[in-house]
Structures are given as C-alpha cells and as structure tokens.
PDB file of C-alpha atoms in Angstrom:
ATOM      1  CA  UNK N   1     -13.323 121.805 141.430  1.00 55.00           C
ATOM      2  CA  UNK N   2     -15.268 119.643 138.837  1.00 53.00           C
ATOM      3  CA  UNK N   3     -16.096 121.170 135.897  1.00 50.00           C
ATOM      4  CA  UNK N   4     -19.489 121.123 136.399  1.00 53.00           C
ATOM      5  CA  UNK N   5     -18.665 122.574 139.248  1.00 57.00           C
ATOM      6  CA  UNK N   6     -17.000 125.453 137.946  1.00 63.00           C
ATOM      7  CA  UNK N   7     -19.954 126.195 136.026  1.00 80.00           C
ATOM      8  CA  UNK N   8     -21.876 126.961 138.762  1.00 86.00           C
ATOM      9  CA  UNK N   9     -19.382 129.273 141.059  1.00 90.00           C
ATOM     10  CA  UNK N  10     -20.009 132.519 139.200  1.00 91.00           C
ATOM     11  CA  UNK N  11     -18.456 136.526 140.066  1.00 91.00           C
ATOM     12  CA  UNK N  12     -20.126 138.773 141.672  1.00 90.00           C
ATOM     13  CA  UNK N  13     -19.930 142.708 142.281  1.00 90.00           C
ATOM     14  CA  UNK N  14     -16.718 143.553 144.588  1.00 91.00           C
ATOM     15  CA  UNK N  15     -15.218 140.801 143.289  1.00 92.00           C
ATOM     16  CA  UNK N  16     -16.478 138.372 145.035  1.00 95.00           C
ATOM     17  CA  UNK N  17     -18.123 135.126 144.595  1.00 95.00           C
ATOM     18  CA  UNK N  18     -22.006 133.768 144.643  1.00 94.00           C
ATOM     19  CA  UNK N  19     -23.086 129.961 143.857  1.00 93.00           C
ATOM     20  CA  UNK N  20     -26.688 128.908 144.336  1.00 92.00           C
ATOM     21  CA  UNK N  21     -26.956 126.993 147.395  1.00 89.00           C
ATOM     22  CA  UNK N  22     -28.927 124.101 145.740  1.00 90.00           C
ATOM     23  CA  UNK N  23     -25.918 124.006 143.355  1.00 90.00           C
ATOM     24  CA  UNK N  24     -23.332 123.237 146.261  1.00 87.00           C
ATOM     25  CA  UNK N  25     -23.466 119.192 146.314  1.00 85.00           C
ATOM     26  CA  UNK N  26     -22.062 119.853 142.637  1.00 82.00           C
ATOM     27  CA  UNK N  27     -18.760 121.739 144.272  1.00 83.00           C
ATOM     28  CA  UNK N  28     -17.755 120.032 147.509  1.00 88.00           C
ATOM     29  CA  UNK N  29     -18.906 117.381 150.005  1.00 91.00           C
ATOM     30  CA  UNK N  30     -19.927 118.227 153.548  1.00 93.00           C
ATOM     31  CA  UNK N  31     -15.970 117.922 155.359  1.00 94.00           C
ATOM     32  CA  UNK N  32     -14.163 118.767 152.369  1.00 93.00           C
ATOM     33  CA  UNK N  33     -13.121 121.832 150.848  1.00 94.00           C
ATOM     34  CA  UNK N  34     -12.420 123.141 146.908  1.00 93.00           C
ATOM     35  CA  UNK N  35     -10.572 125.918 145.494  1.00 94.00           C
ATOM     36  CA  UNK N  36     -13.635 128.667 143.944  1.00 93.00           C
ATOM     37  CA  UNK N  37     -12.043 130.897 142.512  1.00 92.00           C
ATOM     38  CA  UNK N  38     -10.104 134.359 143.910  1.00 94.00           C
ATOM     39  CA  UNK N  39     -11.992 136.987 145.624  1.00 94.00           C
ATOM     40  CA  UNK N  40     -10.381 140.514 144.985  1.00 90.00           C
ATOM     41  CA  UNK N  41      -7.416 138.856 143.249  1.00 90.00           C
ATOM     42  CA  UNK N  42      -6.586 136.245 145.992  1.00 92.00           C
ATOM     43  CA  UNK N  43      -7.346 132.156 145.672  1.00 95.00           C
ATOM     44  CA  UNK N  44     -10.457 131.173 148.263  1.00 96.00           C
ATOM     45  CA  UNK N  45     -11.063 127.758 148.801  1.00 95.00           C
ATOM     46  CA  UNK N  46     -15.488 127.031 149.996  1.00 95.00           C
ATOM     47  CA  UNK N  47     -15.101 124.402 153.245  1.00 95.00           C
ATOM     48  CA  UNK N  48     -18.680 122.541 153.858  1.00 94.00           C
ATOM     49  CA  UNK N  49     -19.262 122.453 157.637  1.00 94.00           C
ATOM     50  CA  UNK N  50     -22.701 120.948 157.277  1.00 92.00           C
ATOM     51  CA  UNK N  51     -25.461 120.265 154.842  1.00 88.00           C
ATOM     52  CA  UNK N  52     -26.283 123.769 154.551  1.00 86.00           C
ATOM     53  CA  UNK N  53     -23.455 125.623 156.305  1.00 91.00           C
ATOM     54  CA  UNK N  54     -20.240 126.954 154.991  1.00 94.00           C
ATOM     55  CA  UNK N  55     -16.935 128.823 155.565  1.00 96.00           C
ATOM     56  CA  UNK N  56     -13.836 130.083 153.458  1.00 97.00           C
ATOM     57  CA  UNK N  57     -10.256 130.805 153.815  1.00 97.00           C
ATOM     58  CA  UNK N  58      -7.940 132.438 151.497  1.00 97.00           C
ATOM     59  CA  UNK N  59      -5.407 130.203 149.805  1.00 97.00           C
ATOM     60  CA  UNK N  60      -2.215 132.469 150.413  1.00 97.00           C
ATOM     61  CA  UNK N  61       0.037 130.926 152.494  1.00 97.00           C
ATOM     62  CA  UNK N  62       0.534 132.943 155.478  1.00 96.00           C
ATOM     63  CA  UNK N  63       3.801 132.165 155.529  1.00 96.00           C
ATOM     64  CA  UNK N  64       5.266 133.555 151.910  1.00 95.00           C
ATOM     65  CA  UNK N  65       1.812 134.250 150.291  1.00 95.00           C
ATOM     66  CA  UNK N  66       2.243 131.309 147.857  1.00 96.00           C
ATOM     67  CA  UNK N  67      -0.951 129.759 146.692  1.00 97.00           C
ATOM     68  CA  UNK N  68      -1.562 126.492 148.198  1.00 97.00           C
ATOM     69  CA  UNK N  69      -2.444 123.142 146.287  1.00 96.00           C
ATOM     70  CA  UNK N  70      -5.059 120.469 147.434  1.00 94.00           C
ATOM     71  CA  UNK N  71      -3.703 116.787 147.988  1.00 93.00           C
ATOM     72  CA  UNK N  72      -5.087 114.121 149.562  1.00 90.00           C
ATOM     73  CA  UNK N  73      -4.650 115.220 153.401  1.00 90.00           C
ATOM     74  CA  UNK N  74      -5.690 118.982 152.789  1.00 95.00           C
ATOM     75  CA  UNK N  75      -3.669 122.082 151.604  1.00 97.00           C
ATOM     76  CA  UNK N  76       0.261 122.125 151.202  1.00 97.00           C
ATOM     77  CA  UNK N  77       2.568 125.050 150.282  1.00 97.00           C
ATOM     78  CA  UNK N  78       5.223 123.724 147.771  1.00 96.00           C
ATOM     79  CA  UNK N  79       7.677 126.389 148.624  1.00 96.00           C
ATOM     80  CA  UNK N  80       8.546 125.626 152.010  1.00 95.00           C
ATOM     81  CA  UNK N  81       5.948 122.816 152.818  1.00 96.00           C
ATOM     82  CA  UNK N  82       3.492 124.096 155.299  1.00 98.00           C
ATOM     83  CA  UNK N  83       0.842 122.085 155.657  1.00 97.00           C
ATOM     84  CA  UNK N  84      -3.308 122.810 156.263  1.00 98.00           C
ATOM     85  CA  UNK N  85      -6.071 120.587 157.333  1.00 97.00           C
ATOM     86  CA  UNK N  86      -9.260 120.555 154.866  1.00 95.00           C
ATOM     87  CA  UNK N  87     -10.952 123.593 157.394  1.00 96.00           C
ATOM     88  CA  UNK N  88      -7.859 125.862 156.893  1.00 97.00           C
ATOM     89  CA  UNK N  89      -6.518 124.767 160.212  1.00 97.00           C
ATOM     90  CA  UNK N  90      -2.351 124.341 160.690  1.00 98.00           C
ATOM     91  CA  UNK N  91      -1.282 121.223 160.513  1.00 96.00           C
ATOM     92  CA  UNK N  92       2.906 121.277 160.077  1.00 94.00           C
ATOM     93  CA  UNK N  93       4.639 124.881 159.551  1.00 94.00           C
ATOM     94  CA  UNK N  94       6.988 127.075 158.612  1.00 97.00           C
ATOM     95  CA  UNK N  95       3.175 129.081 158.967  1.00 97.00           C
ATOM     96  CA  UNK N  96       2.606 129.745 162.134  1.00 97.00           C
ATOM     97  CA  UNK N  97      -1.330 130.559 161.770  1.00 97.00           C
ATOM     98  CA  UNK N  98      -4.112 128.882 160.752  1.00 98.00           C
ATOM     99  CA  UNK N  99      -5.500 130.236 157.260  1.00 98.00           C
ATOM    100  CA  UNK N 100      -7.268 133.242 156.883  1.00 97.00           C
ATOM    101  CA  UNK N 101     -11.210 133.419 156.648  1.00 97.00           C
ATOM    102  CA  UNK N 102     -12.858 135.022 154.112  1.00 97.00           C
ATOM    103  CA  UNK N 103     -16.641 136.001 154.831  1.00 97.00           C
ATOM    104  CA  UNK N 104     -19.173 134.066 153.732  1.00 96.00           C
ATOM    105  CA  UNK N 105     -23.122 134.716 153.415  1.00 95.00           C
ATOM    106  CA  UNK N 106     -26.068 133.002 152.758  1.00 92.00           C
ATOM    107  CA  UNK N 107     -29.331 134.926 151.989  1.00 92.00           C
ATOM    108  CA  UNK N 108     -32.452 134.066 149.781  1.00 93.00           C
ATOM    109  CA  UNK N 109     -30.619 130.505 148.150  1.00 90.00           C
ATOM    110  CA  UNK N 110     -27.411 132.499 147.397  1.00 93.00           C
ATOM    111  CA  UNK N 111     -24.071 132.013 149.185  1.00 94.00           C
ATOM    112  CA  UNK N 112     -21.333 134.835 148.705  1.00 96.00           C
ATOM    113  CA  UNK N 113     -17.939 134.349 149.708  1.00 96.00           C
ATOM    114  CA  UNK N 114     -15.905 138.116 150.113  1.00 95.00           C
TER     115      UNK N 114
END
C-alpha cells in the first residue's frame, strides 16, 4: 500500500474498513491485490476483480494463522511457506484452503470491507 494510498483506506464502525471508490486506482490495480489494513483485529488484503468490482480475504494463514507478506507472485507465509495467488487462491501448501473472504460492499461511492 502506497502511502497515498494509505491515506485514503480509513476505519469504520465494527471495525471495519471504507475507501471511496473514486479513491481505489490510488490503492491497487485491477488483478492485483494490497494489504488495507485489519478488520476486527485481523490483516485483509482489497483484490480488484474489475474496474469497479472488488473482493477481500483475510491475511491469516489458514494454516498457522501467521500473517502473510506480498512478493512478487502473490502472498507467502514465512513460517512454513505456503503460498497464495494475488485472488487469495492456493497455490503451494502446507494450507490446504484457499484464503478466507472477508465481505465486501459497495453502496453510494463507498466500499466497506468486514
């Protein structure tokens, strides 16, 4: 996350997260994905889908619940080295499952992500 990106993700009630949908091109390209912050305490990285559509996965690995890193291929676990596609998909284990999703919303220029 850029750090004019970071300016832009802001908290929300329930600890979640809301960024301004015109603000998204700041945060992540469409077929890439960011880390946004946590939601209730637990690292969520934003994937772009499309121009204007979105989804989210926690950043736990399901395997130990260690927080992933980005690198150049996607997410990797330094623990144990699992390894995740940009879209939170398995790509090499110890995990045996794909990451978790987190809900995300879009209403009135807002997305929300929790």
């Amino acid at each position: 996350l850029t750090a004019e990106g970071a300016t832009v993700v802001k908290k929300a009630a329930g600890g979640k997260l809301s960024i301004r949908v015109k603000d998204i091109p700041k945060v992540v390209e469409v077929g890439s994905s960011v880390q946004v912050g946590k939601v209730k305490g637990q690292p969520v990285a934003l994937f772009r889908t499309g121009p204007s559509t979105f989804a989210a996965f926690s950043l736990l690995c399901p395997h130990q619940g260690v927080t992933l890193v980005r690198d150049e291929a996607g997410w990797v676990c330094k623990a144990h080295g699992s390894m995740f596609e940009v879209d939170g998909a398995l790509n090499f284990g110890p995990a045996t499952t794909d990451l978790p999703a987190v809900p995300v919303k879009v209403s009135k220029g807002l997305l929300t992500i929790g």
